[in-house]
Each structure stands twice: as structure tokens, then as C-alpha cells.
Short mmCIF file of C-alpha atoms in Angstrom, two decimals:
data_model
loop_
_atom_site.label_atom_id
_atom_site.label_comp_id
_atom_site.label_asym_id
_atom_site.label_seq_id
_atom_site.Cartn_x
_atom_site.Cartn_y
_atom_site.Cartn_z
CA PRO A 1 11.89 -48.62 24.47
CA ALA A 2 10.49 -51.65 22.66
CA SER A 3 7.05 -50.87 24.11
CA PRO A 4 6.71 -47.09 24.31
CA ALA A 5 3.89 -45.87 26.55
CA GLU A 6 2.33 -42.51 27.28
CA LEU A 7 2.77 -41.82 31.00
CA SER A 8 1.02 -38.49 31.60
CA PHE A 9 -0.96 -35.67 30.06
CA VAL A 10 -2.16 -32.15 30.84
CA GLU A 11 -5.40 -30.72 29.44
CA THR A 12 -4.86 -27.47 27.51
CA PRO A 13 -8.13 -26.05 26.07
CA GLY A 14 -8.15 -24.42 22.65
CA TYR A 15 -5.79 -25.47 19.88
CA GLY A 16 -2.05 -25.21 19.46
CA GLN A 17 -0.28 -22.99 16.94
CA GLY A 18 3.44 -22.90 17.72
CA MET A 19 6.02 -23.75 20.33
CA ALA A 20 9.51 -22.96 21.61
CA LEU A 21 11.66 -24.72 24.20
CA ASP A 22 14.22 -23.15 26.52
CA GLY A 23 15.70 -25.59 29.00
CA ALA A 24 12.80 -26.93 31.05
CA ARG A 25 10.45 -24.14 29.88
CA LEU A 26 8.09 -24.96 27.06
CA VAL A 27 6.09 -22.09 25.57
CA VAL A 28 3.06 -22.84 23.39
CA SER A 29 1.02 -20.27 21.47
CA ARG A 30 -2.65 -21.09 21.13
CA THR A 31 -6.01 -19.79 20.04
CA THR A 32 -8.43 -19.59 22.93
CA GLU A 33 -11.22 -22.14 23.09
CA ASP A 34 -14.03 -19.63 23.70
CA ASN A 35 -12.87 -16.90 21.30
CA PRO A 36 -10.83 -17.79 18.17
CA THR A 37 -10.04 -14.10 17.60
CA ARG A 38 -7.89 -14.06 20.75
CA GLY A 39 -4.62 -15.83 21.37
CA GLU A 40 -2.77 -17.01 24.42
CA LEU A 41 0.69 -18.05 25.45
CA ARG A 42 0.95 -21.00 27.84
CA ILE A 43 4.13 -21.90 29.72
CA PHE A 44 4.87 -25.42 30.97
CA ASP A 45 7.54 -26.55 33.42
CA LEU A 46 9.05 -29.77 32.08
CA SER A 47 11.53 -30.35 34.91
CA ASN A 48 9.66 -33.62 35.40
CA ALA A 49 8.61 -34.68 31.91
CA ARG A 50 6.41 -37.38 33.41
CA GLN A 51 4.35 -34.69 35.14
CA PRO A 52 4.43 -31.47 33.07
CA GLN A 53 3.07 -28.48 34.98
CA GLU A 54 1.41 -25.41 33.51
CA VAL A 55 2.91 -22.38 35.28
CA GLY A 56 1.64 -19.37 33.34
CA VAL A 57 -0.85 -18.02 30.79
CA TYR A 58 -0.83 -14.77 28.81
CA VAL A 59 -3.96 -13.76 26.89
CA ALA A 60 -3.64 -11.50 23.82
CA GLU A 61 -6.47 -9.62 22.15
CA THR A 62 -5.42 -10.99 18.74
CA PRO A 63 -4.41 -14.49 17.60
CA LEU A 64 -0.75 -15.35 18.13
CA GLY A 65 1.40 -16.77 15.35
CA ASP A 66 2.77 -20.27 14.96
CA THR A 67 6.40 -19.18 15.20
CA MET A 68 8.30 -17.75 18.16
CA ALA A 69 11.74 -17.52 19.73
CA ILE A 70 12.96 -17.40 23.34
CA GLN A 71 16.07 -15.51 24.46
CA GLY A 72 16.66 -15.26 28.17
CA ASP A 73 13.35 -14.30 29.78
CA VAL A 74 11.90 -12.79 26.61
CA VAL A 75 9.59 -14.45 24.09
CA TYR A 76 9.34 -12.99 20.60
CA VAL A 77 6.07 -13.94 18.92
CA ALA A 78 3.96 -12.79 15.98
CA ASN A 79 0.86 -11.04 17.29
CA GLY A 80 -2.01 -11.28 14.80
CA ASP A 81 -1.13 -10.26 11.25
CA SER A 82 0.52 -6.96 12.04
CA GLN A 83 3.05 -7.06 14.89
CA LEU A 84 6.04 -8.73 16.46
CA SER A 85 5.54 -8.70 20.24
CA LEU A 86 8.12 -8.99 23.03
CA LEU A 87 6.86 -10.69 26.20
CA ASP A 88 8.62 -10.87 29.58
CA ILE A 89 8.25 -14.40 31.00
CA SER A 90 10.67 -14.02 33.94
CA ASN A 91 7.62 -14.46 36.19
CA PRO A 92 5.39 -16.98 34.37
CA ALA A 93 2.51 -16.16 36.72
CA ALA A 94 2.56 -12.53 35.53
CA ILE A 95 3.65 -12.38 31.88
CA THR A 96 3.90 -8.81 30.60
CA LEU A 97 4.19 -7.09 27.22
CA LEU A 98 7.54 -5.30 26.93
CA GLY A 99 7.17 -3.77 23.50
CA SER A 100 6.19 -4.41 19.89
CA VAL A 101 7.07 -3.43 16.34
CA ASP A 102 4.83 -3.32 13.28
CA LEU A 103 5.59 -6.32 11.05
CA PRO A 104 2.84 -7.98 8.98
CA TRP A 105 2.43 -11.75 8.55
CA VAL A 106 5.64 -12.87 10.28
CA GLN A 107 6.24 -16.57 9.57
CA GLN A 108 9.75 -17.25 10.92
CA ILE A 109 11.55 -15.74 13.94
CA VAL A 110 15.14 -16.12 15.19
CA ALA A 111 16.60 -14.16 18.14
CA GLU A 112 20.37 -13.64 18.16
CA GLY A 113 22.05 -11.16 20.51
CA ASP A 114 20.63 -7.66 20.14
CA TYR A 115 18.75 -8.53 16.97
CA VAL A 116 15.64 -10.46 16.03
CA TYR A 117 15.34 -11.75 12.48
CA ALA A 118 11.77 -12.11 11.22
CA ALA A 119 10.79 -13.47 7.82
CA ASP A 120 7.59 -13.02 5.87
CA GLU A 121 6.65 -13.24 2.21
CA GLY A 122 8.10 -9.78 1.67
CA GLY A 123 11.55 -10.60 2.95
CA LEU A 124 13.83 -10.88 5.96
CA HIS A 125 13.41 -8.08 8.51
CA ILE A 126 16.06 -7.16 11.09
CA VAL A 127 14.84 -5.71 14.39
CA ASP A 128 17.15 -4.09 16.96
CA VAL A 129 15.98 -5.26 20.42
CA GLY A 130 18.78 -3.65 22.42
CA ASP A 131 16.00 -1.64 24.07
CA LEU A 132 13.26 -4.19 24.75
CA ALA A 133 10.70 -1.46 25.39
CA ALA A 134 11.36 0.14 22.02
CA PRO A 135 12.28 -2.47 19.36
CA LEU A 136 13.32 -0.83 16.10
CA LEU A 137 13.19 -2.15 12.54
CA VAL A 138 16.64 -1.36 11.13
CA GLY A 139 17.08 -3.47 8.01
CA ARG A 140 15.30 -5.56 5.37
CA PHE A 141 16.27 -7.98 2.63
CA ASP A 142 13.74 -8.35 -0.19
CA THR A 143 13.03 -11.99 -1.11
CA GLN A 144 10.62 -11.04 -3.89
CA TYR A 145 7.55 -12.53 -2.25
CA ARG A 146 8.88 -16.05 -1.92
CA VAL A 147 7.23 -18.00 0.91
CA PRO A 148 9.69 -18.38 3.84
CA LEU A 149 9.87 -22.01 4.90
CA SER A 150 12.55 -21.80 7.58
CA LEU A 151 15.31 -19.59 8.93
CA ALA A 152 18.63 -20.20 10.71
CA VAL A 153 21.08 -17.51 11.82
CA THR A 154 24.66 -17.76 12.96
CA GLY A 155 26.98 -14.83 13.42
CA ARG A 156 27.28 -12.98 10.14
CA TYR A 157 24.95 -15.12 8.02
CA ALA A 158 21.29 -16.05 7.81
CA PHE A 159 20.14 -19.16 5.94
CA PHE A 160 16.65 -18.70 4.52
CA THR A 161 14.79 -21.50 2.73
CA ASP A 162 11.92 -20.59 0.45
CA SER A 163 9.71 -21.90 -2.31
CA ALA A 164 10.82 -21.21 -5.85
CA THR A 165 8.93 -18.73 -7.99
CA ASP A 166 11.11 -18.79 -11.10
CA ASP A 167 9.18 -20.02 -14.13
CA GLU A 168 11.98 -22.34 -15.21
CA VAL A 169 12.31 -24.00 -11.81
CA PRO A 170 9.66 -26.38 -10.39
CA ALA A 171 8.19 -24.76 -7.29
CA ALA A 172 8.74 -27.95 -5.28
CA LEU A 173 12.51 -27.56 -5.49
CA GLY A 174 12.90 -24.32 -3.56
CA ALA A 175 16.23 -22.84 -2.48
CA VAL A 176 18.44 -21.75 0.37
CA ARG A 177 19.39 -18.08 0.34
CA VAL A 178 22.54 -17.15 2.25
CA ILE A 179 22.18 -13.57 3.49
CA ASP A 180 25.13 -11.52 4.72
CA LEU A 181 24.23 -9.68 7.96
CA ALA A 182 27.55 -7.88 8.47
CA ALA A 183 25.72 -4.57 8.08
CA PRO A 184 22.32 -5.11 9.77
CA THR A 185 20.90 -2.01 8.10
CA GLN A 186 21.88 -3.28 4.64
CA PRO A 187 21.72 -7.10 4.47
CA THR A 188 22.83 -8.52 1.12
CA LEU A 189 22.57 -11.81 -0.75
CA ALA A 190 25.84 -13.75 -0.39
CA ALA A 191 24.85 -16.93 -2.24
CA SER A 192 21.99 -19.19 -3.26
CA TYR A 193 21.83 -22.96 -3.08
CA ARG A 194 19.31 -24.85 -5.18
CA SER A 195 18.40 -28.19 -3.65
CA THR A 196 17.59 -31.09 -5.95
CA ALA A 197 15.38 -32.56 -3.23
CA ARG A 198 11.65 -32.11 -3.07
CA TRP A 199 10.54 -29.31 -0.73
CA PRO A 200 13.63 -28.34 1.33
CA TYR A 201 11.47 -27.18 4.22
CA PHE A 202 13.49 -26.86 7.41
CA VAL A 203 17.09 -26.14 8.29
CA ALA A 204 19.39 -26.81 11.22
CA LEU A 205 22.98 -25.61 11.39
CA ASP A 206 25.76 -27.76 12.85
CA GLN A 207 28.84 -25.78 13.87
CA SER A 208 30.31 -28.47 16.11
CA GLN A 209 32.34 -29.84 13.21
CA ALA A 210 35.38 -28.19 11.68
CA ALA A 211 33.21 -27.18 8.74
CA GLY A 212 29.75 -25.73 9.21
CA VAL A 213 27.08 -28.05 7.84
CA LEU A 214 23.51 -27.10 7.04
CA TYR A 215 20.89 -29.87 7.23
CA LEU A 216 17.67 -29.67 5.25
CA ALA A 217 14.56 -31.67 6.12
CA THR A 218 13.07 -32.35 2.70
CA GLY A 219 10.08 -34.01 1.15
CA ASP A 220 12.06 -37.20 0.72
CA GLY A 221 14.68 -37.33 3.46
CA LEU A 222 17.62 -35.35 4.86
CA GLU A 223 20.19 -33.35 2.90
CA ALA A 224 23.58 -32.10 4.18
CA VAL A 225 25.17 -28.96 2.73
CA ASP A 226 28.70 -27.70 3.42
CA VAL A 227 28.49 -24.00 4.36
CA SER A 228 31.99 -23.63 5.78
CA SER A 229 32.39 -21.11 2.97
CA PRO A 230 28.95 -19.47 3.08
CA MET A 231 29.43 -17.85 -0.31
CA ARG A 232 29.94 -21.28 -1.93
CA PRO A 233 27.53 -23.84 -0.38
CA VAL A 234 28.12 -27.39 -1.63
CA ARG A 235 26.01 -30.50 -1.17
CA LEU A 236 27.72 -33.21 0.90
CA GLY A 237 25.18 -35.99 0.88
CA ARG A 238 21.58 -37.09 1.24
CA ALA A 239 19.63 -39.73 3.09
CA VAL A 240 16.80 -40.50 0.67
CA LEU A 241 13.78 -41.77 2.57
CA PRO A 242 10.17 -42.48 1.58
CA LEU A 243 9.16 -40.00 4.28
CA HIS A 244 8.27 -36.32 4.41
CA GLY A 245 10.44 -34.35 6.86
CA ALA A 246 8.49 -31.66 8.74
CA ASP A 247 11.30 -30.32 10.95
CA VAL A 248 14.90 -31.09 11.90
CA ALA A 249 16.98 -30.58 15.06
CA LEU A 250 20.55 -31.57 15.94
CA ASP A 251 22.15 -33.08 19.02
CA GLY A 252 25.80 -34.06 18.68
CA HIS A 253 26.19 -36.65 15.93
CA VAL A 254 22.45 -37.24 15.61
CA ALA A 255 19.92 -35.34 13.50
CA TYR A 256 16.31 -35.79 14.55
CA LEU A 257 13.83 -35.55 11.72
CA ALA A 258 10.18 -34.92 12.57
CA LEU A 259 8.02 -36.78 10.09
CA ALA A 260 4.82 -35.37 8.67
CA ASP A 261 3.07 -38.68 9.29
CA GLN A 262 3.53 -38.36 13.08
CA GLY A 263 6.86 -39.93 13.79
CA LEU A 264 10.46 -39.18 14.68
CA LEU A 265 13.54 -40.39 12.84
CA ALA A 266 17.08 -40.42 14.30
CA VAL A 267 19.85 -40.11 11.69
CA ASP A 268 23.60 -40.58 12.29
CA ILE A 269 25.43 -37.57 10.79
CA ARG A 270 28.99 -38.31 11.90
CA ASP A 271 29.76 -38.52 8.19
CA PRO A 272 27.57 -35.78 6.66
CA ALA A 273 28.27 -37.19 3.20
CA ARG A 274 26.65 -40.49 4.21
CA PRO A 275 23.87 -39.91 6.76
CA GLU A 276 22.43 -43.19 8.07
CA VAL A 277 19.18 -43.94 9.86
CA LEU A 278 19.65 -45.03 13.49
CA GLY A 279 16.11 -45.50 14.71
CA ARG A 280 12.49 -44.41 14.40
CA TYR A 281 9.62 -43.64 16.73
CA SER A 282 6.07 -43.99 15.41
CA ALA A 283 3.09 -42.94 17.49
CA ALA A 284 0.20 -45.36 17.61
CA ALA A 285 -2.35 -42.72 16.58
CA PRO A 286 -2.29 -41.04 13.14
CA GLY A 287 -1.78 -37.32 12.79
CA LYS A 288 0.50 -34.64 11.40
CA VAL A 289 3.70 -33.39 13.03
CA SER A 290 4.28 -29.67 12.60
CA ALA A 291 7.24 -28.77 14.86
CA MET A 292 9.94 -30.19 17.08
CA ALA A 293 12.52 -29.07 19.65
CA LEU A 294 15.19 -30.88 21.64
CA ASP A 295 16.08 -30.49 25.32
CA LYS A 296 19.88 -30.25 25.31
CA ARG A 297 20.56 -28.77 28.74
CA SER A 298 24.06 -29.47 30.01
CA GLY A 299 24.03 -31.36 33.27
CA ALA A 300 20.46 -32.53 32.72
CA PRO A 301 19.47 -36.12 33.52
CA ALA A 302 20.55 -38.81 31.08
CA ARG A 303 17.27 -38.60 29.20
CA ALA A 304 16.84 -36.28 26.27
CA TYR A 305 13.43 -35.40 24.96
CA ALA A 306 12.03 -34.43 21.59
CA TYR A 307 8.90 -32.32 21.68
CA GLN A 308 6.44 -32.42 18.83
CA VAL A 309 3.30 -30.44 18.27
CA VAL A 310 0.95 -32.92 16.62
CA LEU A 311 -1.99 -31.47 14.75
CA GLN A 312 -5.12 -33.55 14.25
CA ALA A 313 -5.76 -35.02 10.82
CA TRP A 314 -9.15 -35.26 9.10
CA ASP A 315 -10.37 -38.04 6.80
CA ARG A 316 -11.52 -36.18 3.68
CA ALA A 317 -13.81 -39.01 2.61
CA THR A 318 -15.78 -39.25 5.85
CA GLY A 319 -15.01 -35.91 7.52
CA ALA A 320 -14.11 -37.80 10.70
CA ALA A 321 -11.16 -36.83 12.87
CA VAL A 322 -8.26 -39.26 12.93
CA GLY A 323 -5.62 -39.02 15.60
CA GLU A 324 -5.51 -36.96 18.77
CA PRO A 325 -3.84 -33.54 18.53
CA GLY A 326 -1.35 -32.61 21.20
CA LEU A 327 2.20 -32.31 22.40
CA ARG A 328 4.11 -35.58 22.41
CA ILE A 329 7.27 -36.11 24.50
CA VAL A 330 9.73 -38.69 23.19
CA ASP A 331 12.71 -40.12 25.08
CA VAL A 332 15.71 -40.12 22.73
CA THR A 333 18.37 -41.17 25.24
CA ASP A 334 19.07 -44.10 22.92
CA PRO A 335 18.64 -42.66 19.39
CA ALA A 336 18.37 -46.19 18.01
CA GLN A 337 15.29 -46.82 20.15
CA PRO A 338 13.31 -43.61 20.72
CA ALA A 339 10.37 -44.18 23.07
CA GLY A 340 7.13 -42.34 23.76
CA MET A 341 7.12 -40.87 27.25
CA ALA A 342 4.16 -38.51 27.69
CA PHE A 343 1.36 -36.81 25.78
CA LEU A 344 -0.41 -33.48 26.37
CA PRO A 345 -3.67 -33.48 24.38
CA LEU A 346 -4.85 -30.31 22.67
CA GLU A 347 -8.38 -29.66 21.50
CA ILE A 348 -8.85 -28.43 17.95
CA ASP A 349 -11.78 -27.89 15.63
CA GLU A 350 -12.04 -28.87 11.98
CA ASP A 351 -11.57 -25.30 10.78
CA GLY A 352 -8.41 -24.79 12.89
#
């Protein structure tokens, strides 16, 4: 762990957009290398993280979005700027389209039971996927054209973070909207929580404690919010860091914070009111982290892995590329000493 090393890589032409992890299956949406107007879904088997294997490819006639969700053998992904598509990945060698529903500019997707929750600048949309061949839009909550930054759903409530548009509130502050989903056809606003942090981008919900706690990756650290009473969210504590959080994921008493400057931070959240940094992983090459997921399979080997999609950065002064874009695999078995394990490079152009 003191000398992290990249042990393997797999070439994946084109450039990455989004990702989702389900056990040892990693699904990446990409724009094709030869035709940027087409998208593709690539599936990797990570049973052996030292030797990731590509096991399937699905090519779409339109670009695929940078957000998706996996439930069982179905992937829900934004298809171009007009649809939410349902793909059957039970046989990765022969991925098939199950159905689709018209939804423009989907930016966040969560699958929960018989419903898929999709957010765009117009609001939160609720899609009944009880019949995978005929998904049906059944409800919508209007967010008044606020930009959706992240979405978490548990049982009756959805937690939706967005940028502020109120004239009296600085846009960088944003908010968490708590949406009551008891009646899927008529979702309602249960509460709002205004963070005092800069840019409360991403959320993760911890229900392992007696009280539900919502964690926000912010522009200056990690914020914990008590949502045990969803109608009265209360801030518990903050870890203020000179770092920009780009995503957050939870595993037991540890919150993993993906850093926008290409790194990974492990934070002890046993006391949500006083989160403390445990360890940090910094990749040798510069770049920008855009997403993260954790492998938390029960019965899996002792290692845990954090997966990050790393997008290439460009030096504005010289126009030269800095850093290699790709998927980085980090061993977080010991959160105090996260170590680089493997890297899958992705090609990207300056316009992408």
C-alpha cells in the first residue's frame, strides 16, 4: 500500500461517459471511436480485478448518457436526449433492448423495485417498470428547472440535490429536496435542506445506523445530515477539506470521497457529527474524477475496490493533454492505506 502500482489494463476504444457496478459486473457507457453520434455499452467481468475481461458490447444508434442504474439483469440508461432505455444484460454476449420510454435529457437514474426514478432539469420522473417491455411514466415532481446534481432513493423518500436558482441564495449553495413517493403518481415535496457548504454535489444514504444519515460530497469536504425524520433534516457535522468532492459512496463506517483532482479519500463516519479522515489515495497522473462505485459483495475476497472513471484534463495555456483517461481500480481493504491496483485506459478527444 505504501507503493501503489498499476497491475493491468484493458484497451477500450472511444471515450467513457458513465458507469455502474453490480457485483463483479461493471457496465460502462461510451461514445464509439469511429462515430461520435453512436453510443455503446461495454460490460467487464471484474471477478479477477488484476485481469479485467470485457464480456459484452451493445451498440446504440444514438449516444448513451453518463448516468445509468443496474437492477438484476437490466440496465437503465439514458439513450440520446430523448429516451430512457431498458437493456437485458443476462447474456452479455447478446445484449438486447427490452423497452424504452420517452424522457428528454435524463441526468440521474435510480432503480428501486418496480419503479425507476429519473431526474432532469424539468423534475423527477417516476417510471413503472413492472412490465419491462412496456415501461410507463406514471408520475412527475416539478423542480422548476433546477439542475439535478444527484439522486438517492429509499423506500418512501427520494433525496434530490440541485443547484439553487433563487435570487437571494448564491447558486453555489444548492439544496437537498426531500420528495415523498408514497403515491408514485403524485409525488410531493416533504422538506428542503439548504447546505451551507459549497456545491453539495453528490449524496449517499446510510441506513445501517439507528438514524438514517445522508452524506453530501461538497466543494469543500463531506457533510452529514440526519434524515431519520425526513420532513425535518438536520445537519450533524462536516469534515471541511481543501478538496472538491466529486462523488461519495459508503461501506460500513467508512465514506469514500472521490476527489475532483483524481484521488480517493477515506473518511471515518462512526460519529457522523465528527467525520475524520482515515487515508487518501492519489494517482500519479493528473486528471479529473467523475464517478465512483464500491464492490461490497458479501462473501467476496478480503479486498474491496473503488472504481473511478477518470476523464482526461487539458492544459488551457498550452492545449496539451495532461493525465491519461480511464478506469482506475483502487484496493481499499485498509481504508487508511488505499492502494492503486489496476488501470483501464480510455481514449478521448479534446472535444469529448
